Coordinates of C-alpha atoms and ligand atoms in Angstrom, one line a residue:
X6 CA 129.3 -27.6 32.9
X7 CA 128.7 -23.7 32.9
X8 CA 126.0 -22.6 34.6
X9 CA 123.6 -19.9 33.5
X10 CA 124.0 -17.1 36.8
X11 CA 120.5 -16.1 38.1
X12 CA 119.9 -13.0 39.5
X13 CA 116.9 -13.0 41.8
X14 CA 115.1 -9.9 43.8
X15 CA 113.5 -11.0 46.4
X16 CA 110.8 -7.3 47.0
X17 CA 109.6 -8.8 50.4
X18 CA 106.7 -7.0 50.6
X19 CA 107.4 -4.0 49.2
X20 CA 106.2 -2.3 46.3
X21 CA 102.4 -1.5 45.5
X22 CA 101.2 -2.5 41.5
X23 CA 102.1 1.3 40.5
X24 CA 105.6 1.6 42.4
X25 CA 106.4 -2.1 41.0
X26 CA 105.8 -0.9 37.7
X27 CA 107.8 1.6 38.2
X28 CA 110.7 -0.2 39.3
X29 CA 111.0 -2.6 36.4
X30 CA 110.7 0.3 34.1
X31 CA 113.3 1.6 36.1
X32 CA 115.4 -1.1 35.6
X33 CA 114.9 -1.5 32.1
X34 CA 116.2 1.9 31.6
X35 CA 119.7 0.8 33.1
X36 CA 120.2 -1.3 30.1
X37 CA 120.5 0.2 26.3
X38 CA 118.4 -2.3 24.6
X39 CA 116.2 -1.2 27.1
X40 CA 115.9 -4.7 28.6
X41 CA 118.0 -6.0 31.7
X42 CA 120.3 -8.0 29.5
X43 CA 120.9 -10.4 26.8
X44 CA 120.3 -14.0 25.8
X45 CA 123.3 -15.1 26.5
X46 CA 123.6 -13.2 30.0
X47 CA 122.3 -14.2 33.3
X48 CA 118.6 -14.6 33.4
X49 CA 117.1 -11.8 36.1
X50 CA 113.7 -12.2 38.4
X51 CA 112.4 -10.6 40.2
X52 CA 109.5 -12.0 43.0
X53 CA 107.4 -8.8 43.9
X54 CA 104.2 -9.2 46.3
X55 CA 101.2 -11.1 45.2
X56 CA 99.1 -8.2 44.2
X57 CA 101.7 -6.8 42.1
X58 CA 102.8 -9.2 40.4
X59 CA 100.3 -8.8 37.2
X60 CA 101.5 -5.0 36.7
X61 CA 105.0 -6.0 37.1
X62 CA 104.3 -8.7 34.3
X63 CA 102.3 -6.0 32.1
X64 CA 105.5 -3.9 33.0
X65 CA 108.1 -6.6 31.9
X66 CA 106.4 -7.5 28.1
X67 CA 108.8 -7.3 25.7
X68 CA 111.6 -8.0 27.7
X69 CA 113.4 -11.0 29.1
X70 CA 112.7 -10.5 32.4
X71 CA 110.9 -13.7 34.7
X72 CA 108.3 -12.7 37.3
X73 CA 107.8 -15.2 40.9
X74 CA 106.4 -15.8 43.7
X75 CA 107.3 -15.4 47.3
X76 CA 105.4 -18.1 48.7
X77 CA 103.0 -21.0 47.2
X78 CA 100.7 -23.4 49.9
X79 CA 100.3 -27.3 48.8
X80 CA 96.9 -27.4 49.1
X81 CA 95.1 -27.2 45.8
X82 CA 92.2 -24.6 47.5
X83 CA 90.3 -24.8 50.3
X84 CA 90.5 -23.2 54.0
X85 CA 93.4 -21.6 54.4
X86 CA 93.4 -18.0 54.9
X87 CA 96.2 -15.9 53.6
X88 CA 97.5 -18.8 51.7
X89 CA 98.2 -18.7 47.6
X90 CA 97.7 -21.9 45.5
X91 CA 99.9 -23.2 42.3
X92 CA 96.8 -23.1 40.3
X93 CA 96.5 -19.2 41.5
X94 CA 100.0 -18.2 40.6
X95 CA 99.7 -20.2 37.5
X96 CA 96.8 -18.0 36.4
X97 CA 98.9 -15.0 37.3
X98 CA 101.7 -16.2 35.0
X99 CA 104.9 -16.6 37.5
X100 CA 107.5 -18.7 36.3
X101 CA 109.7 -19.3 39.9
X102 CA 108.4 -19.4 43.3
X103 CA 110.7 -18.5 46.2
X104 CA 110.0 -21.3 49.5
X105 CA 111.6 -21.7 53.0
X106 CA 112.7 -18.0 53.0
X107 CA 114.3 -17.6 56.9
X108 CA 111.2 -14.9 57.2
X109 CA 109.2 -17.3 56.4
X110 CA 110.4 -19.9 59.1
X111 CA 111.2 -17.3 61.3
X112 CA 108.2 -15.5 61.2
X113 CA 105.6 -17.8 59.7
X114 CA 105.8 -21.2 61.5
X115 CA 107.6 -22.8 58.2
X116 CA 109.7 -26.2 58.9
X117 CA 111.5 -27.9 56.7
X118 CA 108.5 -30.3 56.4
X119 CA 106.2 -27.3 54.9
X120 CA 108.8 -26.5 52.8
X121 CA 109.0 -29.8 51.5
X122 CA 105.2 -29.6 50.4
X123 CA 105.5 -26.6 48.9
X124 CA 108.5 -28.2 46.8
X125 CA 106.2 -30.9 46.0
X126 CA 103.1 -28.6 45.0
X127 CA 105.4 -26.1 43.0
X128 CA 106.8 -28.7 41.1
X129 CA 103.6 -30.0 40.2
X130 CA 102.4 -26.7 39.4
X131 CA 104.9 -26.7 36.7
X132 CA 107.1 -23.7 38.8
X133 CA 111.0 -23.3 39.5
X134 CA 112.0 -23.1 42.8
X135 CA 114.0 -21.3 44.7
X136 CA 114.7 -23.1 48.1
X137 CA 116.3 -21.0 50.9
X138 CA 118.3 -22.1 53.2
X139 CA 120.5 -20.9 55.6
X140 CA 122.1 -21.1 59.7
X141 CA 121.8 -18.3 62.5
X142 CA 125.1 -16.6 64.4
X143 CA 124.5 -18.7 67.1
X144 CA 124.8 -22.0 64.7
X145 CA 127.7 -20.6 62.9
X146 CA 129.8 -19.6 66.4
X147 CA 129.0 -23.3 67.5
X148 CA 130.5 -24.6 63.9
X149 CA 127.6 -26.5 62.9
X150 CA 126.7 -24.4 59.5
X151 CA 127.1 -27.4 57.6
X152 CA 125.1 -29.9 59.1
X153 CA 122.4 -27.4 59.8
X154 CA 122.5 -26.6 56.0
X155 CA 122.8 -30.3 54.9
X156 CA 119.8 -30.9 56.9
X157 CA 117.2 -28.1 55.5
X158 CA 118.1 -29.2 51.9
X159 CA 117.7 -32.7 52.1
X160 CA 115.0 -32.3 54.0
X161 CA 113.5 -29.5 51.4
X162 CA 114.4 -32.6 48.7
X163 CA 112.7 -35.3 50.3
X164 CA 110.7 -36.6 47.3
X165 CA 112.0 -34.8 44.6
X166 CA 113.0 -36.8 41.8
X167 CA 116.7 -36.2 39.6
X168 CA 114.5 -35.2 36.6
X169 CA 112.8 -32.7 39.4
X170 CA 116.2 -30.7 40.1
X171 CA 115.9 -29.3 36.9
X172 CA 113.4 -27.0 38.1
X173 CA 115.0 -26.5 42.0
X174 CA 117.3 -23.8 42.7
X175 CA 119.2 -23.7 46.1
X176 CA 119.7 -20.4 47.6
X177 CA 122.1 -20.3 50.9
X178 CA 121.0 -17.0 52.9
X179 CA 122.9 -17.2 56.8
X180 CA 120.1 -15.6 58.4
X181 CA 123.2 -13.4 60.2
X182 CA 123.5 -11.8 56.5
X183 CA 119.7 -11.2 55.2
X184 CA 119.1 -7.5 55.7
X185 CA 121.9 -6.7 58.3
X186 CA 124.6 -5.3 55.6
X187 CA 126.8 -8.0 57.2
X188 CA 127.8 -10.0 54.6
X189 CA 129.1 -13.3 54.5
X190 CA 132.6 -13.0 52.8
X191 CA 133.6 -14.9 49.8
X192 CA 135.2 -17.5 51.2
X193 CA 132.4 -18.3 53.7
X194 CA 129.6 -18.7 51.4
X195 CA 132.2 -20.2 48.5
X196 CA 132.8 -22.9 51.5
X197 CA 129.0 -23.6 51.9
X198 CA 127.8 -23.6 48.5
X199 CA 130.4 -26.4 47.8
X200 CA 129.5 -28.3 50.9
X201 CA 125.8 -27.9 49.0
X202 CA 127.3 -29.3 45.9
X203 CA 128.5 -31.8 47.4
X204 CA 125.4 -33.4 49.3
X205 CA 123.7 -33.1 46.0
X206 CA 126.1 -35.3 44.5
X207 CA 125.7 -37.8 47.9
X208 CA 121.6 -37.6 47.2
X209 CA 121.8 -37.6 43.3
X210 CA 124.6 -37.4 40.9
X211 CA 127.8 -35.8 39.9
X212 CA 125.5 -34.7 36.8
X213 CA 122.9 -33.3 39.1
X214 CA 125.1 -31.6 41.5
X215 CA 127.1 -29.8 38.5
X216 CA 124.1 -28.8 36.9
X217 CA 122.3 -27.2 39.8
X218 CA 122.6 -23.4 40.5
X219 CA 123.1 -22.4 44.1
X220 CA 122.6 -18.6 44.6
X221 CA 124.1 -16.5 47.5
X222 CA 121.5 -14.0 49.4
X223 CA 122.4 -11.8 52.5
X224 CA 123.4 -8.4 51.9
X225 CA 124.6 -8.9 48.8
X226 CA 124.6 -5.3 47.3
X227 CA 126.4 -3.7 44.0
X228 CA 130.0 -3.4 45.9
X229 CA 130.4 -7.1 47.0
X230 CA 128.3 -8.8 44.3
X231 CA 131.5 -9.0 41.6
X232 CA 133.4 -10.6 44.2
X233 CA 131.1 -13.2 45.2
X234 CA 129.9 -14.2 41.7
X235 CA 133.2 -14.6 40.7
X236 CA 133.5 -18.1 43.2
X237 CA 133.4 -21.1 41.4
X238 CA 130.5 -22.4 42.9
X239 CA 128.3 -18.9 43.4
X240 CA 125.6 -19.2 40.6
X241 CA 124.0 -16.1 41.6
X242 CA 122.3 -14.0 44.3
X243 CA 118.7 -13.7 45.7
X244 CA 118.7 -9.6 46.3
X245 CA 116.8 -8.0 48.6
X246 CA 117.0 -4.4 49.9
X247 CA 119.4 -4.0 46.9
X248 CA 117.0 -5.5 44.3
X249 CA 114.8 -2.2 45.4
X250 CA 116.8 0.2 43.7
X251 CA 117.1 0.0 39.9
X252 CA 121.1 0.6 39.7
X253 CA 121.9 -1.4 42.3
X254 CA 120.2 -4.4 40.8
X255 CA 121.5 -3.3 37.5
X256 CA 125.0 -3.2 38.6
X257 CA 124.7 -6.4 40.0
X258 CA 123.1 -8.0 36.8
X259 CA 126.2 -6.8 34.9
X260 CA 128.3 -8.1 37.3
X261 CA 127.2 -11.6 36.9
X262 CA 127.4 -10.7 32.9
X263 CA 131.1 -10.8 34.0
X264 CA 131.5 -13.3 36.4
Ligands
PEP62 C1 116.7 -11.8 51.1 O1 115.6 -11.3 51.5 O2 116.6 -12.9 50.5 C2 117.9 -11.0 51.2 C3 119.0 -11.6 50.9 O3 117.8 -9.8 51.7 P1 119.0 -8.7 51.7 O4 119.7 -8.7 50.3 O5 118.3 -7.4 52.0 O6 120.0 -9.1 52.8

């Protein structure tokens, strides 16, 4: 089955409403129909902050661009400062909501079990997902990158129904890679997205497991991302520092028009 490639920015939080705005015009200006691709390319998102999100939406109209999240709390209200709920981003308009970012669990206190509920409430919510997952240099060196993986995605799909993977996307991000400019080379992350593929065919189906797009993220940049989304089981890349600048991102987009 072909996959549709997904290219995915991940703006961290960067970019006020005006400088977002200005970015996806920007990045619509990369492309002659003045969009950032065609039907029949890959489909592009881009997750800016919460508060910009609307002018990045007002900034995207007319054009097949998706608008997410970076983060979504299970809870349907209630006390939890800081927190965003489904309902919220569903007001705002955001089709995909990125969870389990290595920020986020590095940073932020999130487990795999939060991540789970924020599956859970996403899903609910009617949102994609995009499900990060990924090993530190000290789990690589000690050659347990798969079974470190394997664990944070079954345990990020604890729940989640066959039907339900429709909507999940799995990003594999070594937490060596994110931000460093030391990418993970082709064969590494080729070697992990098909051990991926594989346990999704252990917890579902052959059906589900070929269907399901697994992105690469860490460092990925318009030099390497050709090579990358040319592996058989690379389905695309969650972008950060690269998705910040309009020809980067716009290389890469027409590299996985390519691929
Ligand atoms: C990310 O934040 O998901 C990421 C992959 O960042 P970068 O591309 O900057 O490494």
């Amino acid at each position: 089955m072909a996959r549709r490639k997904l290219i995915a920015g991940n703006w961290k939080m960067n970019m006020t409403a005006a400088a977002g705005a200005k970015l996806i015009q920007d990045i619509r200006a990369q492309f002659e129909c003045g969009c950032k691709g065609c039907a029949n390319g890959p489909e592009v998102l881009v997750c800016p902050p919460f508060t910009t999100i609307a002018a990045v939406i007002e900034a995207a109209k007319g054009c097949c661009l998706n608008v997410g999240a970076q983060n979504i709390h299970w809870a349907e209200k209630g006390a939890f400062t800081g927190e965003i709920s489904g309902d919220m981003l569903n007001e705002l308009g955001v089709s995909y909501v990125i969870i389990g970012h290595s920020e986020r669990r590095q940073y932020f206190g999130e487990t795999d079990q939060t991540v789970n509920q924020r599956v859970q409430a996403a899903l609910a919510h009617n949102l994609k997902v995009i499900i990060c997952v990924g090993e530190s240099l000290e789990q690589r060196t000690a050659g347990v990158t798969n079974a470190i993986i394997e664990g944070q995605v079954s345990k990020a799909l604890e729940g989640i129904t066959a039907e339900q993977m429709a909507n999940i996307v799995i990003a594999y991000e070594p937490i060596w890679a994110i931000g460093t400019g030391q990418v993970a080379t082709e064969e590494q992350a080729e070697d992990v997205h098909k051990a991926i593929r594989a346990l999704l065919k252990k917890l579902y189906s052959a059906a589900v497991a070929d269907a399901t797009r697994i992105l690469y993220g860490g460092s990925m940049n318009e030099k390497n991302a050709a090579g990358l989304l040319a592996q058989p089981d690379i389905d695309g890349g969650l972008i950060g520092g690269a998705s910040l600048k309009p020809e980067a991102f716009a290389t890469i987009i027409k590299a996985a028009l390519k691929a």
